[in-house]
Amino acid sequence: MTMTTQDRHETEKLLTPAEVAALFRVDPKTVTRWAKAGKLTSIRTLGGHRRYRESEVRDLLGGGH
Amino acid sequence: MTMTTQDRHETEKLLTPAEVAALFRVDPKTVTRWAKAGKLTSIRTLGGHRRYRESEVRDLLGGGH
DNA sequence: CGTGACTGGGGTAATTTGGGGA
DNA sequence: TTTGTCCAAATTACCCCAGTCA
């Protein structure tokens, strides 16, 4: 199952701050700081809340060993 | 439904250094040394703090007799 | 249009990291 | 050789409340 080049972001699954925090075993506020520091890509809702790319989070979790 | 030795690490529950240290009754610094020596798998937060796999810790605690 | 849960922002404790030495 | 402790700096956790989400 080869992807042409990359998935279109329209179909990218997004995670809430609480979900990302649970995966890293940190506080949701810590995930917010990562986004502010540019360490993690964040998508903004129209109200200002952040959402994160599942693929990026999974990559960061597995790439650290 | 055969599964490899362990589940996907993305859903693995993680422990903080203090929690692992309490389980082994050692100083958190000692847990850090185990991780550096490769005796214990460590996942890193984006800030550099370590997290440890609960299943691995539980295995080491119970398998040591 | 309410209700309950979650999030953002700020500020302050607590934990973790890393090196070095006992 | 393994472990515990001292130090400074960095990272993370918990407190508040107003606004957003579903």
mmCIF file of C-alpha atoms (C1' of nucleotides) in Angstrom:
data_model
loop_
_atom_site.group_PDB
_atom_site.id
_atom_site.type_symbol
_atom_site.label_atom_id
_atom_site.label_comp_id
_atom_site.label_asym_id
_atom_site.label_seq_id
_atom_site.Cartn_x
_atom_site.Cartn_y
_atom_site.Cartn_z
ATOM 1 C CA MET A 1 0.000 0.000 0.000
ATOM 2 C CA THR A 2 2.103 2.792 -1.264
ATOM 3 C CA MET A 3 1.184 6.412 -0.804
ATOM 4 C CA THR A 4 1.749 8.572 -3.806
ATOM 5 C CA THR A 5 3.944 11.008 -1.968
ATOM 6 C CA GLN A 6 2.379 11.937 1.302
ATOM 7 C CA ASP A 7 -1.009 11.834 2.804
ATOM 8 C CA ARG A 8 -3.090 14.884 2.283
ATOM 9 C CA HIS A 9 -3.484 16.797 5.490
ATOM 10 C CA GLU A 10 -7.219 16.797 5.016
ATOM 11 C CA THR A 11 -7.277 13.163 6.091
ATOM 12 C CA GLU A 12 -4.659 13.425 8.823
ATOM 13 C CA LYS A 13 -5.974 12.314 12.175
ATOM 14 C CA LEU A 14 -5.620 14.917 14.894
ATOM 15 C CA LEU A 15 -5.088 14.391 18.611
ATOM 16 C CA THR A 16 -6.217 16.536 21.529
ATOM 17 C CA PRO A 17 -3.719 17.890 24.078
ATOM 18 C CA ALA A 18 -4.970 15.359 26.626
ATOM 19 C CA GLU A 19 -4.365 12.465 24.245
ATOM 20 C CA VAL A 20 -0.833 13.564 23.409
ATOM 21 C CA ALA A 21 -0.129 14.116 27.099
ATOM 22 C CA ALA A 22 -1.283 10.594 27.936
ATOM 23 C CA LEU A 23 0.997 9.081 25.300
ATOM 24 C CA PHE A 24 4.068 10.884 26.681
ATOM 25 C CA ARG A 25 2.955 10.529 30.297
ATOM 26 C CA VAL A 26 3.128 14.294 30.875
ATOM 27 C CA ASP A 27 0.724 17.063 31.830
ATOM 28 C CA PRO A 28 -1.406 18.551 29.016
ATOM 29 C CA LYS A 29 0.119 21.938 29.796
ATOM 30 C CA THR A 30 3.526 20.487 29.000
ATOM 31 C CA VAL A 31 2.326 19.592 25.505
ATOM 32 C CA THR A 32 1.217 23.196 25.127
ATOM 33 C CA ARG A 33 4.725 24.361 26.011
ATOM 34 C CA TRP A 34 6.188 22.040 23.379
ATOM 35 C CA ALA A 35 3.911 23.613 20.794
ATOM 36 C CA LYS A 36 4.865 27.131 21.902
ATOM 37 C CA ALA A 37 8.546 26.217 21.671
ATOM 38 C CA GLY A 38 8.053 24.911 18.151
ATOM 39 C CA LYS A 39 8.993 21.367 19.090
ATOM 40 C CA LEU A 40 5.600 20.092 18.002
ATOM 41 C CA THR A 41 3.407 21.138 15.103
ATOM 42 C CA SER A 42 0.055 22.430 16.254
ATOM 43 C CA ILE A 43 -3.161 23.021 14.379
ATOM 44 C CA ARG A 44 -5.471 25.633 15.838
ATOM 45 C CA THR A 45 -9.203 25.418 16.107
ATOM 46 C CA LEU A 46 -11.138 28.560 15.338
ATOM 47 C CA GLY A 47 -11.414 29.164 19.082
ATOM 48 C CA GLY A 48 -7.699 28.903 19.704
ATOM 49 C CA HIS A 49 -7.455 25.355 21.028
ATOM 50 C CA ARG A 50 -4.607 23.214 19.737
ATOM 51 C CA ARG A 51 -4.730 19.891 17.885
ATOM 52 C CA TYR A 52 -1.737 17.724 17.010
ATOM 53 C CA ARG A 53 -0.873 15.378 14.160
ATOM 54 C CA GLU A 54 -1.024 11.751 15.172
ATOM 55 C CA SER A 55 1.702 10.772 12.707
ATOM 56 C CA GLU A 56 4.096 13.335 14.116
ATOM 57 C CA VAL A 57 3.434 12.286 17.691
ATOM 58 C CA ARG A 58 3.882 8.621 16.846
ATOM 59 C CA ASP A 59 7.131 9.468 15.100
ATOM 60 C CA LEU A 60 8.459 11.337 18.103
ATOM 61 C CA LEU A 61 7.575 8.519 20.465
ATOM 62 C CA GLY A 62 9.258 5.837 18.408
ATOM 63 C CA GLY A 63 12.207 7.851 17.236
ATOM 64 C CA GLY A 64 13.617 8.353 20.680
ATOM 65 C CA HIS A 65 15.454 5.091 21.209
ATOM 66 C CA MET B 1 -4.167 -13.467 16.805
ATOM 67 C CA THR B 2 -0.550 -13.752 17.408
ATOM 68 C CA MET B 3 1.151 -10.791 18.860
ATOM 69 C CA THR B 4 4.807 -10.151 19.122
ATOM 70 C CA THR B 5 6.464 -10.033 22.484
ATOM 71 C CA GLN B 6 4.836 -6.754 23.336
ATOM 72 C CA ASP B 7 2.108 -4.450 22.236
ATOM 73 C CA ARG B 8 2.714 -1.429 20.137
ATOM 74 C CA HIS B 9 4.703 1.032 22.165
ATOM 75 C CA GLU B 10 2.399 3.854 21.243
ATOM 76 C CA THR B 11 -0.175 2.593 23.677
ATOM 77 C CA GLU B 12 2.275 1.397 26.303
ATOM 78 C CA LYS B 13 1.750 2.874 29.733
ATOM 79 C CA LEU B 14 4.762 4.834 30.879
ATOM 80 C CA LEU B 15 6.227 5.465 34.328
ATOM 81 C CA THR B 16 8.133 8.464 35.644
ATOM 82 C CA PRO B 17 11.638 8.106 37.084
ATOM 83 C CA ALA B 18 10.278 8.678 40.600
ATOM 84 C CA GLU B 19 7.709 5.916 40.196
ATOM 85 C CA VAL B 20 10.258 3.395 38.967
ATOM 86 C CA ALA B 21 12.635 4.392 41.753
ATOM 87 C CA ALA B 22 9.913 3.856 44.347
ATOM 88 C CA LEU B 23 9.131 0.388 42.976
ATOM 89 C CA PHE B 24 12.779 -0.682 43.207
ATOM 90 C CA ARG B 25 13.402 1.316 46.380
ATOM 91 C CA VAL B 26 16.405 3.092 44.913
ATOM 92 C CA ASP B 27 17.308 6.678 44.154
ATOM 93 C CA PRO B 28 15.885 8.098 40.887
ATOM 94 C CA LYS B 29 19.461 8.767 39.844
ATOM 95 C CA THR B 30 20.128 5.050 39.942
ATOM 96 C CA VAL B 31 17.261 4.432 37.541
ATOM 97 C CA THR B 32 18.833 6.985 35.227
ATOM 98 C CA ARG B 33 22.096 5.050 35.315
ATOM 99 C CA TRP B 34 20.270 1.831 34.410
ATOM 100 C CA ALA B 35 18.792 3.603 31.410
ATOM 101 C CA LYS B 36 22.179 4.974 30.341
ATOM 102 C CA ALA B 37 23.695 1.509 30.636
ATOM 103 C CA GLY B 38 21.002 0.089 28.401
ATOM 104 C CA LYS B 39 19.636 -2.137 31.132
ATOM 105 C CA LEU B 40 16.285 -0.342 30.957
ATOM 106 C CA THR B 41 14.442 1.005 27.924
ATOM 107 C CA SER B 42 13.773 4.719 28.159
ATOM 108 C CA ILE B 43 11.501 7.000 26.191
ATOM 109 C CA ARG B 44 12.345 10.681 26.184
ATOM 110 C CA THR B 45 9.945 13.577 26.456
ATOM 111 C CA LEU B 46 10.589 16.494 24.123
ATOM 112 C CA GLY B 47 12.246 18.237 27.062
ATOM 113 C CA GLY B 48 14.676 15.396 27.686
ATOM 114 C CA HIS B 49 13.050 13.764 30.702
ATOM 115 C CA ARG B 50 12.877 9.967 30.681
ATOM 116 C CA ARG B 51 9.808 7.755 30.805
ATOM 117 C CA TYR B 52 9.901 3.983 31.313
ATOM 118 C CA ARG B 53 7.726 1.134 30.109
ATOM 119 C CA GLU B 54 5.501 -0.201 32.846
ATOM 120 C CA SER B 55 5.491 -3.707 31.381
ATOM 121 C CA GLU B 56 9.276 -3.859 31.318
ATOM 122 C CA VAL B 57 9.593 -2.640 34.894
ATOM 123 C CA ARG B 58 6.981 -5.075 36.102
ATOM 124 C CA ASP B 59 8.764 -7.859 34.260
ATOM 125 C CA LEU B 60 12.078 -7.021 35.891
ATOM 126 C CA LEU B 61 10.508 -6.834 39.323
ATOM 127 C CA GLY B 62 8.774 -10.177 39.061
ATOM 128 C CA GLY B 63 11.346 -12.068 37.089
ATOM 129 C CA GLY B 64 14.172 -11.528 39.509
ATOM 130 C CA HIS B 65 14.053 -14.695 41.587
ATOM 131 C "C1'" DC C 1 -29.403 27.885 24.419
ATOM 132 C "C1'" DG C 2 -27.799 25.654 28.705
ATOM 133 C "C1'" DT C 3 -24.530 21.875 30.584
ATOM 134 C "C1'" DG C 4 -20.244 19.431 31.529
ATOM 135 C "C1'" DA C 5 -15.609 18.657 30.162
ATOM 136 C "C1'" DC C 6 -11.513 20.446 28.278
ATOM 137 C "C1'" DT C 7 -8.169 24.127 27.021
ATOM 138 C "C1'" DG C 8 -5.381 28.472 27.247
ATOM 139 C "C1'" DG C 9 -2.739 31.723 29.972
ATOM 140 C "C1'" DG C 10 -0.209 33.046 34.132
ATOM 141 C "C1'" DG C 11 2.375 32.072 38.299
ATOM 142 C "C1'" DT C 12 4.605 29.087 41.648
ATOM 143 C "C1'" DA C 13 6.331 24.375 43.684
ATOM 144 C "C1'" DA C 14 8.323 19.891 42.599
ATOM 145 C "C1'" DT C 15 10.928 16.791 39.745
ATOM 146 C "C1'" DT C 16 14.630 15.604 36.485
ATOM 147 C "C1'" DT C 17 18.937 16.177 34.188
ATOM 148 C "C1'" DG C 18 24.002 16.251 34.043
ATOM 149 C "C1'" DG C 19 28.585 16.306 35.956
ATOM 150 C "C1'" DG C 20 31.660 15.435 39.627
ATOM 151 C "C1'" DG C 21 33.233 13.257 43.917
ATOM 152 C "C1'" DA C 22 32.571 10.203 48.281
ATOM 153 C "C1'" DT D 1 31.478 -1.833 40.518
ATOM 154 C "C1'" DT D 2 27.253 -0.044 42.223
ATOM 155 C "C1'" DT D 3 24.945 3.340 44.746
ATOM 156 C "C1'" DG D 4 23.827 7.806 47.249
ATOM 157 C "C1'" DT D 5 24.578 12.697 47.716
ATOM 158 C "C1'" DC D 6 25.733 17.927 46.500
ATOM 159 C "C1'" DC D 7 25.152 21.575 43.009
ATOM 160 C "C1'" DA D 8 23.010 24.565 39.233
ATOM 161 C "C1'" DA D 9 20.068 24.715 35.335
ATOM 162 C "C1'" DA D 10 16.296 23.099 32.805
ATOM 163 C "C1'" DT D 11 11.873 20.834 32.471
ATOM 164 C "C1'" DT D 12 7.648 19.524 34.285
ATOM 165 C "C1'" DA D 13 3.484 19.529 37.618
ATOM 166 C "C1'" DC D 14 -0.284 21.801 40.104
ATOM 167 C "C1'" DC D 15 -2.953 26.097 41.390
ATOM 168 C "C1'" DC D 16 -6.189 29.758 39.798
ATOM 169 C "C1'" DC D 17 -10.131 31.354 36.292
ATOM 170 C "C1'" DA D 18 -12.176 32.851 31.723
ATOM 171 C "C1'" DG D 19 -13.218 31.048 27.272
ATOM 172 C "C1'" DT D 20 -14.016 27.138 23.961
ATOM 173 C "C1'" DC D 21 -15.621 22.646 22.707
ATOM 174 C "C1'" DA D 22 -19.175 18.987 21.958
#
